[in-house]
Short mmCIF file of C-alpha atoms and ligand atoms in Angstrom, two decimals:
data_model
loop_
_atom_site.label_atom_id
_atom_site.label_comp_id
_atom_site.label_asym_id
_atom_site.label_seq_id
_atom_site.Cartn_x
_atom_site.Cartn_y
_atom_site.Cartn_z
CA MET C 577 67.24 114.51 100.91
CA SER C 578 70.74 112.28 99.71
CA ILE C 579 74.09 113.13 101.09
CA PHE C 580 75.43 115.13 97.94
CA PHE C 581 72.59 117.97 99.04
CA TYR C 582 74.04 118.30 102.06
CA PHE C 583 77.53 118.30 101.33
CA GLY C 584 76.65 120.88 98.53
CA ARG C 585 74.54 122.70 101.37
CA TYR C 586 77.76 122.64 103.42
CA LEU C 587 80.50 123.82 100.92
CA LEU C 588 77.80 126.55 99.67
CA PHE C 589 77.41 127.75 103.50
CA LEU C 590 80.93 127.48 103.54
CA ARG C 591 82.01 130.08 100.63
CA SER C 592 78.63 132.20 101.94
CA MET C 593 81.35 133.30 104.37
CA PHE C 594 84.09 134.82 102.58
CA THR C 595 82.92 138.09 102.02
CA GLN C 596 83.94 141.39 103.34
CA PRO C 597 83.26 141.34 106.77
CA GLU C 598 81.19 144.48 107.43
CA LYS C 599 83.67 145.90 110.34
CA LEU C 600 86.74 144.15 111.18
CA SER C 601 87.05 145.39 114.86
CA VAL C 602 83.79 143.27 115.47
CA TYR C 603 84.77 140.15 113.86
CA VAL C 604 88.29 140.25 115.66
CA GLU C 605 86.80 140.74 119.43
CA ARG C 606 84.04 138.26 118.89
CA LEU C 607 87.47 136.19 117.75
CA PHE C 608 88.87 136.55 120.75
CA ALA C 609 85.92 135.30 122.67
CA GLU C 610 85.56 132.35 121.29
CA MET C 611 89.42 131.41 121.58
CA VAL C 612 88.81 131.85 125.35
CA ALA C 613 85.15 129.84 125.10
CA ILE C 614 86.80 127.03 122.83
CA GLY C 615 90.47 126.91 124.39
CA ILE C 616 90.10 127.87 128.14
CA GLY C 617 86.50 126.16 128.30
CA SER C 618 87.82 122.96 126.77
CA LEU C 619 90.95 122.74 129.21
CA PRO C 620 89.77 121.20 131.76
CA ILE C 621 88.37 118.32 129.85
CA VAL C 622 91.41 118.02 128.23
CA ILE C 623 93.37 117.52 131.05
CA LEU C 624 92.00 115.00 132.41
CA ILE C 625 91.44 112.57 129.68
CA SER C 626 94.90 113.29 128.84
CA ILE C 627 96.48 111.89 131.67
CA PHE C 628 94.68 108.86 132.06
CA GLN C 629 95.11 108.41 128.48
CA GLY C 630 98.91 108.23 128.83
CA ALA C 631 98.56 106.65 132.20
CA VAL C 632 96.35 103.50 130.72
CA THR C 633 97.96 103.10 127.24
CA THR C 634 101.45 102.69 129.29
CA VAL C 635 99.87 100.25 131.65
CA GLN C 636 98.26 98.46 129.26
CA THR C 637 101.20 98.53 126.41
CA ALA C 638 103.57 96.92 129.48
CA TYR C 639 101.08 94.44 130.33
CA GLN C 640 100.94 93.22 126.48
CA LEU C 641 104.98 93.07 126.57
CA VAL C 642 105.09 90.30 128.82
CA THR C 643 108.24 89.25 127.80
CA PRO C 644 111.69 90.08 129.36
CA MET C 645 113.47 90.36 126.32
CA ILE C 646 112.14 93.30 125.08
CA PRO C 647 113.46 96.21 126.96
CA LYS C 648 111.47 98.13 129.19
CA THR C 649 112.11 101.70 126.82
CA THR C 650 110.11 99.89 123.88
CA ILE C 651 107.34 101.08 126.42
CA GLY C 652 108.19 104.26 126.33
CA ILE C 653 109.27 104.32 122.31
CA ILE C 654 105.31 102.72 121.94
CA VAL C 655 103.41 105.41 124.48
CA SER C 656 104.74 108.03 123.38
CA ASP C 657 104.57 107.32 118.91
CA SER C 658 100.91 106.46 119.69
CA THR C 659 100.04 109.35 121.66
CA ILE C 660 101.72 112.15 119.79
CA LEU C 661 100.68 109.99 115.97
CA GLU C 662 97.35 109.24 117.01
CA LEU C 663 95.67 109.36 121.29
CA ALA C 664 96.75 112.67 121.23
CA PRO C 665 94.99 114.43 118.73
CA THR C 666 91.94 112.15 117.99
CA ILE C 667 90.68 111.27 121.08
CA THR C 668 91.27 114.96 122.29
CA SER C 669 89.11 115.77 119.06
CA LEU C 670 86.28 113.27 118.95
CA VAL C 671 86.01 114.88 123.11
CA LEU C 672 85.58 118.38 122.24
CA ALA C 673 83.69 117.38 119.31
CA GLY C 674 81.03 116.07 122.10
CA LYS C 675 81.48 119.13 124.58
CA VAL C 676 82.66 122.71 121.52
CA GLY C 677 80.47 121.04 118.63
CA SER C 678 77.06 120.44 120.81
CA HIS C 679 77.69 123.88 122.65
CA ILE C 680 78.29 125.70 119.10
CA ALA C 681 75.80 124.44 117.37
CA SER C 682 72.93 124.90 119.67
CA GLU C 683 73.39 128.10 120.20
CA ILE C 684 73.72 128.97 116.45
CA GLY C 685 70.13 126.45 116.17
CA THR C 686 68.53 128.77 119.33
CA MET C 687 69.71 132.15 117.51
CA ARG C 688 67.42 130.38 114.57
CA ILE C 689 64.70 129.41 115.60
CA ASN C 690 64.52 132.98 117.88
CA GLU C 691 64.89 134.61 114.63
CA GLU C 692 68.03 136.51 115.96
CA ILE C 693 69.53 135.31 112.73
CA ASP C 694 66.85 136.92 110.44
CA ALA C 695 67.46 140.01 112.51
CA LEU C 696 71.27 140.18 111.73
CA GLU C 697 70.44 139.32 108.35
CA VAL C 698 67.71 142.04 108.23
CA MET C 699 70.39 144.91 109.14
CA GLY C 700 72.50 143.51 105.89
CA ILE C 701 75.75 141.28 108.35
CA ASN C 702 76.42 138.55 106.71
CA SER C 703 74.69 136.06 108.98
CA ALA C 704 76.69 133.14 108.23
CA ALA C 705 80.25 134.88 108.06
CA PHE C 706 79.73 136.87 111.74
CA LEU C 707 78.75 133.79 113.66
CA GLY C 708 80.64 130.97 111.89
CA LEU C 709 84.05 132.90 111.31
CA PRO C 710 84.97 133.46 114.42
CA LYS C 711 84.03 129.92 115.81
CA ILE C 712 86.00 128.31 113.09
CA LEU C 713 89.57 130.52 112.98
CA ALA C 714 89.06 129.97 116.94
CA GLY C 715 88.86 126.21 116.41
CA ILE C 716 91.90 125.84 113.89
CA VAL C 717 93.72 127.83 116.74
CA MET C 718 93.04 126.52 119.78
CA ILE C 719 92.22 123.37 118.84
CA PRO C 720 96.16 122.63 117.47
CA ILE C 721 96.96 124.18 121.11
CA LEU C 722 95.21 121.98 122.94
CA VAL C 723 96.60 118.94 121.43
CA ILE C 724 100.05 120.03 122.10
CA ILE C 725 99.13 120.46 125.71
CA SER C 726 97.23 116.93 125.57
CA ILE C 727 100.20 115.28 124.26
CA PHE C 728 102.51 116.96 126.82
CA LEU C 729 99.67 115.88 129.78
CA SER C 730 99.99 112.46 128.04
CA GLU C 731 103.49 111.66 128.61
CA LEU C 732 103.25 113.44 131.95
CA GLY C 733 100.16 110.45 132.76
CA GLY C 734 102.71 107.37 130.97
CA ILE C 735 105.45 108.58 132.96
CA LEU C 736 103.74 108.98 136.33
CA ALA C 737 101.65 105.46 135.70
CA GLY C 738 105.37 103.39 134.82
CA HIS C 739 106.42 105.05 137.95
CA LEU C 740 104.12 104.00 140.08
CA SER C 741 102.83 101.49 138.51
CA GLY C 742 106.56 99.70 138.52
CA VAL C 743 106.53 98.87 135.25
CA LEU C 744 109.18 101.25 134.41
CA THR C 745 111.41 104.48 135.53
CA ALA C 746 110.84 108.00 134.84
CA ASP C 747 114.56 107.69 132.82
CA GLN C 748 112.97 104.71 130.79
CA TYR C 749 110.39 106.24 129.61
CA ILE C 750 112.12 109.25 128.66
CA GLN C 751 114.73 107.75 126.75
CA GLY C 752 112.45 104.96 124.71
CA ALA C 753 110.59 108.21 123.73
CA ARG C 754 113.48 110.00 123.14
CA SER C 755 114.84 107.43 121.09
CA SER C 756 112.18 107.44 118.51
CA PHE C 757 110.88 111.41 118.79
CA GLN C 758 110.60 112.32 114.83
CA LEU C 759 109.89 115.98 114.34
CA PHE C 760 107.72 114.87 111.63
CA ASN C 761 104.67 112.84 113.75
CA LEU C 762 104.44 116.10 115.64
CA GLN C 763 103.93 117.90 112.52
CA PHE C 764 101.29 115.30 111.86
CA SER C 765 99.76 115.33 114.57
CA LEU C 766 99.13 119.32 114.43
CA ILE C 767 97.88 118.74 111.07
CA LYS C 768 95.52 116.36 112.40
CA ALA C 769 94.56 118.45 114.82
CA PHE C 770 94.28 121.79 112.49
CA THR C 771 91.43 119.84 110.37
CA PHE C 772 89.76 118.37 113.07
CA GLY C 773 89.52 121.71 114.64
CA PHE C 774 88.02 123.08 111.09
CA ILE C 775 85.43 120.11 111.11
CA ILE C 776 84.17 120.29 114.88
CA THR C 777 83.83 124.01 114.50
CA SER C 778 82.52 124.12 110.30
CA VAL C 779 79.99 121.22 110.64
CA SER C 780 78.07 122.62 114.24
CA CYS C 781 78.37 125.67 112.61
CA PHE C 782 76.49 124.15 109.86
CA HIS C 783 73.97 122.10 111.34
CA GLY C 784 72.89 124.91 113.76
CA TYR C 785 72.73 127.11 111.05
CA PHE C 786 69.90 124.98 108.92
CA THR C 787 68.33 124.24 112.31
CA GLN C 788 64.41 124.42 111.76
CA GLY C 789 61.41 124.30 113.99
CA GLY C 790 61.66 124.26 117.52
CA ALA C 791 63.65 123.51 120.63
CA LEU C 792 63.46 120.02 120.58
CA GLU C 793 65.20 120.28 117.06
CA VAL C 794 68.08 122.34 118.49
CA GLY C 795 68.54 119.45 120.10
CA GLU C 796 68.64 117.60 117.42
CA SER C 797 71.05 119.58 115.14
CA SER C 798 73.08 119.34 118.13
CA THR C 799 73.06 115.86 118.09
CA LYS C 800 73.69 115.82 114.59
CA ALA C 801 76.66 117.77 114.56
CA VAL C 802 78.60 115.86 117.27
CA VAL C 803 77.82 112.52 115.09
CA TYR C 804 78.20 114.09 111.65
CA SER C 805 82.07 115.69 112.82
CA SER C 806 82.83 112.91 115.16
CA ILE C 807 82.76 110.47 111.22
CA MET C 808 84.21 113.38 109.62
CA ILE C 809 87.13 113.27 112.13
CA LEU C 810 87.41 109.47 111.96
CA VAL C 811 87.46 109.07 108.16
CA SER C 812 89.56 112.27 107.55
CA ASP C 813 92.23 110.63 110.13
CA TYR C 814 92.15 107.51 107.71
CA LEU C 815 92.64 109.31 104.67
CA LEU C 816 95.58 111.76 106.48
CA ALA C 817 97.33 108.48 107.43
CA GLN C 818 96.90 107.59 104.16
CA LEU C 819 98.20 110.40 102.41
CA PHE C 820 101.09 111.36 104.72
CA LEU C 821 102.42 108.42 106.23
CA LYS C 822 104.26 106.54 103.88
CA VAL C 823 105.55 103.47 104.47
CA MET P 1470 58.98 154.33 98.79
CA ILE P 1471 58.22 150.50 98.52
CA GLU P 1472 56.77 149.27 95.50
CA LEU P 1473 55.37 145.91 94.67
CA ILE P 1474 54.72 144.27 91.47
CA ASP P 1475 52.94 141.28 91.58
CA VAL P 1476 54.58 139.69 93.82
CA ARG P 1477 53.64 135.67 94.52
CA LYS P 1478 55.00 132.74 96.55
CA SER P 1479 53.72 128.97 97.06
CA TYR P 1480 54.77 126.73 99.70
CA GLN P 1481 54.34 123.20 98.12
CA GLU P 1482 50.75 123.02 96.91
CA LYS P 1483 49.52 125.90 99.09
CA GLU P 1484 49.82 129.55 97.31
CA VAL P 1485 50.32 132.06 100.07
CA LEU P 1486 50.52 135.35 98.09
CA LYS P 1487 49.00 135.55 95.19
CA GLY P 1488 50.28 138.45 92.82
CA ILE P 1489 49.80 141.16 95.39
CA SER P 1490 50.78 144.87 93.93
CA THR P 1491 51.04 148.34 95.54
CA VAL P 1492 53.07 150.65 97.00
CA PHE P 1493 53.90 152.10 100.28
CA GLU P 1494 54.46 156.42 100.61
CA THR P 1495 57.25 157.91 102.12
CA GLY P 1496 56.53 159.20 105.35
CA LYS P 1497 53.19 157.50 105.60
CA ILE P 1498 52.40 154.80 107.95
CA ASN P 1499 51.02 151.53 105.76
CA LEU P 1500 49.13 148.86 107.45
CA VAL P 1501 48.75 145.45 106.27
CA ILE P 1502 45.52 143.70 107.95
CA GLY P 1503 44.07 140.71 107.63
CA ALA P 1504 43.05 137.70 109.69
CA SER P 1505 45.84 134.86 111.03
CA GLY P 1506 47.07 132.76 108.34
CA HIS P 1507 46.50 135.41 105.28
CA GLY P 1508 50.08 135.79 104.78
CA LYS P 1509 51.28 138.90 106.25
CA SER P 1510 53.88 137.80 107.86
CA VAL P 1511 55.04 136.18 104.60
CA LEU P 1512 54.83 139.09 102.50
CA MET P 1513 56.69 141.50 105.11
CA ARG P 1514 59.14 138.81 105.21
CA SER P 1515 59.98 138.58 101.66
CA MET P 1516 59.77 142.52 101.23
CA VAL P 1517 63.11 142.14 103.01
CA GLY P 1518 64.72 139.50 101.17
CA LEU P 1519 63.92 136.78 103.82
CA ILE P 1520 61.58 134.92 101.86
CA ASP P 1521 63.02 134.13 98.21
CA ILE P 1522 59.17 135.34 96.15
CA ASP P 1523 58.98 132.63 92.84
CA GLN P 1524 57.18 136.04 91.23
CA GLY P 1525 57.25 139.26 91.05
CA SER P 1526 59.29 142.75 92.38
CA ILE P 1527 59.85 144.25 95.54
CA SER P 1528 61.58 147.51 94.79
CA TYR P 1529 62.90 150.12 97.22
CA ASP P 1530 63.00 154.51 95.58
CA LYS P 1531 63.85 152.24 92.32
CA ARG P 1532 66.63 150.05 94.03
CA VAL P 1533 64.73 146.33 92.59
CA LEU P 1534 65.83 144.09 95.38
CA ASP P 1535 67.36 140.44 93.42
CA TYR P 1536 67.21 137.82 96.23
CA GLU P 1537 70.04 136.28 94.20
CA ASN P 1538 72.47 138.91 94.62
CA TYR P 1539 73.19 139.18 97.91
CA ASP P 1540 75.43 142.20 98.20
CA GLN P 1541 72.96 144.37 96.93
CA THR P 1542 69.95 142.83 99.27
CA ARG P 1543 72.62 144.18 102.46
CA GLU P 1544 73.32 147.46 100.74
CA ILE P 1545 69.12 147.79 100.97
CA ARG P 1546 69.12 146.40 104.27
CA ARG P 1547 71.02 148.96 105.59
CA ASP P 1548 68.37 150.97 105.55
CA ILE P 1549 65.74 149.00 106.84
CA GLY P 1550 64.80 148.75 110.59
CA MET P 1551 62.78 145.58 111.27
CA LEU P 1552 60.67 144.72 114.29
CA PHE P 1553 59.96 141.16 114.53
CA GLN P 1554 56.62 139.39 115.40
CA GLY P 1555 58.54 137.89 118.21
CA SER P 1556 60.86 140.63 118.57
CA ALA P 1557 64.43 139.01 117.77
CA LEU P 1558 66.14 140.51 120.84
CA PHE P 1559 69.86 139.13 120.77
CA ASN P 1560 69.08 136.84 124.06
CA SER P 1561 73.11 136.61 125.27
CA ALA P 1562 73.64 140.46 125.14
CA SER P 1563 72.00 142.94 127.64
CA VAL P 1564 69.10 145.34 126.12
CA GLN P 1565 72.12 148.15 126.00
CA ASP P 1566 74.12 146.00 123.82
CA ASN P 1567 71.19 144.90 121.67
CA VAL P 1568 70.41 148.62 120.42
CA GLU P 1569 74.36 149.17 120.33
CA PHE P 1570 74.94 146.51 118.10
CA PRO P 1571 74.25 147.97 114.56
CA LEU P 1572 76.04 151.22 115.81
CA LYS P 1573 79.05 148.87 116.83
CA MET P 1574 78.40 147.02 113.54
CA PHE P 1575 78.09 150.29 111.01
CA THR P 1576 79.14 153.29 112.53
CA THR P 1577 82.85 154.94 113.28
CA MET P 1578 81.37 156.64 116.17
CA THR P 1579 82.97 156.00 119.65
CA LYS P 1580 81.80 154.19 122.43
CA GLU P 1581 80.53 157.38 124.21
CA GLU P 1582 78.31 158.44 121.45
CA ARG P 1583 77.13 155.51 120.83
CA LEU P 1584 75.82 155.35 124.21
CA ASP P 1585 74.21 158.79 123.85
CA ARG P 1586 72.33 157.38 121.11
CA VAL P 1587 71.22 154.22 122.82
CA ASN P 1588 70.12 155.97 125.48
CA PHE P 1589 67.85 157.96 123.22
CA CYS P 1590 66.60 155.71 121.37
CA LEU P 1591 65.31 154.04 124.63
CA LYS P 1592 64.30 156.94 126.03
CA HIS P 1593 62.27 157.38 122.48
CA VAL P 1594 60.16 154.39 123.53
CA ASN P 1595 60.25 154.97 127.41
CA LEU P 1596 62.42 152.58 128.87
CA GLU P 1597 64.92 154.17 131.13
CA ASN P 1598 67.39 152.39 133.40
CA VAL P 1599 66.94 148.90 131.81
CA ASN P 1600 69.87 149.29 130.42
CA SER P 1601 72.38 145.97 131.83
CA LYS P 1602 68.78 144.04 131.82
CA PHE P 1603 68.78 140.68 130.13
CA PRO P 1604 66.23 140.20 127.11
CA SER P 1605 65.02 137.00 129.51
CA GLU P 1606 64.37 139.25 132.54
CA ILE P 1607 62.16 142.11 130.94
CA SER P 1608 58.75 141.97 129.42
CA GLY P 1609 57.15 141.33 126.51
CA GLY P 1610 56.18 144.57 126.04
CA MET P 1611 59.65 146.29 127.11
CA LYS P 1612 60.94 143.38 124.48
CA LYS P 1613 58.91 144.83 121.67
CA ARG P 1614 60.08 148.45 123.09
CA VAL P 1615 63.67 147.31 122.83
CA GLY P 1616 62.91 145.93 119.52
CA ILE P 1617 61.75 149.05 117.37
CA ALA P 1618 65.40 151.08 119.72
CA ARG P 1619 67.43 148.63 117.74
CA ALA P 1620 65.47 148.86 114.55
CA ILE P 1621 65.58 152.80 114.85
CA ALA P 1622 69.49 153.41 116.71
CA LEU P 1623 70.96 153.62 112.71
CA ASP P 1624 69.31 156.37 110.12
CA ILE P 1625 67.01 154.35 108.34
CA LYS P 1626 64.68 154.70 105.41
CA TYR P 1627 62.56 151.91 106.27
CA LEU P 1628 60.55 150.56 109.30
CA PHE P 1629 59.03 147.24 109.64
CA CYS P 1630 56.75 146.31 112.03
CA ASP P 1631 55.02 142.64 112.53
CA GLU P 1632 52.32 142.87 114.65
CA PRO P 1633 54.03 145.53 117.21
CA ASN P 1634 51.01 145.12 119.72
CA SER P 1635 50.15 141.65 119.82
CA GLY P 1636 50.17 139.91 123.36
CA LEU P 1637 50.06 144.08 124.81
CA ASP P 1638 47.84 145.33 126.95
CA PRO P 1639 45.80 148.05 125.22
CA ILE P 1640 47.35 151.05 126.71
CA THR P 1641 50.90 149.86 125.95
CA SER P 1642 49.77 149.20 122.56
CA ARG P 1643 48.43 153.06 121.81
CA VAL P 1644 52.32 154.15 123.52
CA ILE P 1645 53.74 152.04 121.04
CA ASP P 1646 50.98 153.42 118.25
CA ASN P 1647 51.77 156.37 119.00
CA LEU P 1648 55.93 156.31 119.08
CA ILE P 1649 55.76 154.29 115.85
CA LYS P 1650 53.56 157.03 114.40
CA ASP P 1651 56.17 160.32 116.27
CA ILE P 1652 59.10 158.12 114.25
CA THR P 1653 57.59 157.80 110.90
CA GLU P 1654 56.74 161.91 111.13
CA GLU P 1655 60.01 162.89 112.51
CA PHE P 1656 62.14 161.08 110.35
CA ASN P 1657 59.94 161.26 107.42
CA ILE P 1658 60.64 156.81 106.77
CA THR P 1659 58.38 154.27 105.14
CA THR P 1660 56.42 152.42 107.59
CA ILE P 1661 54.93 149.01 107.08
CA ILE P 1662 52.98 147.39 109.99
CA ASN P 1663 51.30 143.84 109.64
CA THR P 1664 48.49 143.67 112.64
CA HIS P 1665 44.84 142.98 113.64
CA ASP P 1666 44.32 145.53 116.37
CA MET P 1667 41.69 147.88 113.90
CA LYS P 1668 42.25 150.16 116.69
CA THR P 1669 45.75 151.04 115.45
CA VAL P 1670 44.04 151.19 111.85
CA PHE P 1671 42.01 154.31 113.33
CA ASP P 1672 44.07 155.94 115.18
CA ILE P 1673 47.40 155.61 113.09
CA GLY P 1674 46.91 154.07 109.10
CA ASP P 1675 47.12 156.22 106.98
CA ASN P 1676 47.41 153.80 104.29
CA ILE P 1677 45.06 150.32 104.37
CA ILE P 1678 45.51 147.39 102.65
CA PHE P 1679 43.83 144.36 103.37
CA ILE P 1680 45.10 140.75 102.24
CA TYR P 1681 42.87 137.83 102.22
CA ASN P 1682 43.81 134.58 101.61
CA GLY P 1683 46.94 135.87 100.18
CA ASP P 1684 45.39 138.16 97.69
CA LYS P 1685 45.34 142.14 98.03
CA TRP P 1686 40.84 142.43 98.77
CA TRP P 1687 40.46 145.85 99.64
CA GLU P 1688 42.82 149.02 99.99
CA GLY P 1689 42.56 152.63 100.60
CA THR P 1690 42.52 155.12 103.56
CA LYS P 1691 41.11 154.45 107.49
CA SER P 1692 37.68 156.69 106.75
CA GLY P 1693 37.12 153.97 103.94
CA VAL P 1694 37.46 151.30 106.06
CA LYS P 1695 34.42 151.98 107.86
CA ASN P 1696 32.14 152.59 104.22
CA SER P 1697 33.97 149.90 101.74
CA ASN P 1698 31.22 147.45 101.02
CA ASN P 1699 33.84 144.86 101.09
CA LYS P 1700 31.97 141.66 102.43
CA GLU P 1701 35.63 140.23 103.87
CA LEU P 1702 36.36 143.46 105.18
CA GLN P 1703 33.12 144.30 107.16
CA ALA P 1704 33.01 141.10 108.68
CA PHE P 1705 36.87 141.59 109.78
CA LEU P 1706 35.68 144.73 110.97
CA ASN P 1707 32.80 143.73 112.65
CA ALA P 1708 34.25 141.34 114.38
CA SER P 1709 36.24 143.77 116.19
CA TYR P 1710 33.86 145.67 117.32
CA ILE P 1711 32.99 145.92 120.82
CA GLU P 1712 29.79 148.44 121.27
N1 ATP Z 1404 57.84 127.96 105.45
C1 ATP Z 1404 56.33 127.73 105.18
N2 ATP Z 1404 55.94 126.47 104.92
C2 ATP Z 1404 54.72 126.67 104.75
N3 ATP Z 1404 53.89 127.28 104.62
C3 ATP Z 1404 53.72 128.28 105.70
C4 ATP Z 1404 55.20 129.12 105.82
N4 ATP Z 1404 55.52 130.09 106.53
C5 ATP Z 1404 54.04 130.37 106.39
N5 ATP Z 1404 52.97 129.25 105.64
C6 ATP Z 1404 51.64 129.54 105.36
O1 ATP Z 1404 51.50 130.63 104.60
C7 ATP Z 1404 50.24 131.02 105.26
C8 ATP Z 1404 50.95 132.33 105.80
O2 ATP Z 1404 51.11 132.67 107.27
P1 ATP Z 1404 51.64 134.14 107.40
O3 ATP Z 1404 52.44 133.36 108.43
O4 ATP Z 1404 52.06 134.89 106.71
O5 ATP Z 1404 50.54 134.34 108.64
P2 ATP Z 1404 49.95 135.87 109.06
O6 ATP Z 1404 49.17 136.63 108.39
O7 ATP Z 1404 51.17 136.81 109.28
O8 ATP Z 1404 49.23 135.50 110.69
P3 ATP Z 1404 49.01 135.96 111.74
O9 ATP Z 1404 48.35 137.26 111.47
O10 ATP Z 1404 48.47 135.32 112.71
O11 ATP Z 1404 50.70 136.32 112.25
C9 ATP Z 1404 50.32 130.12 106.66
O12 ATP Z 1404 48.97 129.45 105.88
C10 ATP Z 1404 51.04 128.99 106.71
O13 ATP Z 1404 50.71 128.24 107.08
MG1 MG Z 1405 52.27 136.64 110.77
#
């Protein structure tokens, strides 16, 4: 079936969540559980990739800027700006699409084939809202927080790598990073993180929710969740850049 | 009372329900019998609004179920308890949490009141000391009983059971049959059971509907079942005799 069919279904799925919750307190409880699962659960991988990402970018930027005419602080400028604008929000989100997205899709997909979603429905519960809303809200809150952590650790990784490889000192790095820092870049980064958080959770809920068949199809939904949220992250990354960054 | 008028459903070319009309009375155990693949589950899922029927109407004490009107469907469903063919317990929650869940969602009970109710329901289905077990840690028959306990946790008016004793040993089957009978009488609810267990039919059936190829082929009481001269029903019956 066509892409329009799926996109329409995706929008209807999102719309169906906007109803009066059966019981607010249960939704809030689930929201906190999801925030812990997404936030704390993803922390180790975010720490790992951020430090290495900052370190590698620093070493490679230094390698590209070989002429002595360019001051060392330029490396700090380039690494810091690209971390804030692109690397931290996008790379982190792509990795989280793999980790969080596949988990959400397989969790909801398993509930679907096990008739747990039907059981929720027959109880008179809006299953789309009950399963989806807490995850989506947790995603748009926690993923920006993870991105802030990622920015911080990437810079740290950059400083560390500069120091260890003797390319530039911590002072030079920080001086460069501060000289080019703009608050707007950070805001833009968070707008991206917010959008990507929404994409990862909503697309994965969608693919899990409409799983049909058995265990094999749950695996397929999980793969689709990762693939489609990654594609949507990249496309919206480009669109947001077009929209917000006036040269 | 649940009334069906000319309920029809097709999948692609295949007509699965061919215009079923009947009435399920309050306080009675209504059995839907028929061979595998003849449309029992589809009928039951249509009745609770999980399947959008092509034609006909389903009404709960004069409230007509409208698949398009989701809020009203949810309203009716608050009065429904259902045991699924595969139990459909929440696998990530303990037995206690499974039974407590509807109470948590739809009542303002305190934690203690809820626990009392959970233990009351579990006791009703002869399950004690399994509160902290997970669905993967209990047997199929126990899962069905937890499913029933969850279905009756709230004060329901309609109870649906899709093959409550398929895959169970004869003794447990009788336990579950009697349980459903007791619950139906005690709370005066409308109970509908899909089954191909003839023992269930003769033990607890008040009103029996025989589904054949998506059609209502025969309807009557359990004494009528033996005396009927419906060829397919007799064949179905003869196949179950052991003597
Ligand atoms: N989603 C579907 N798509 C296509 N055909 C379906 C679908 N669901 C059910 N059917 C068909 O409808 C018919 C009736 O199925 P149903 O599950 O109601 O049988 P049943 O009487 O409950 O059988 P059993 O006793 O084995 O549970 C079957 O032939 C089945 O192939
Ligand atoms: Mg069936």
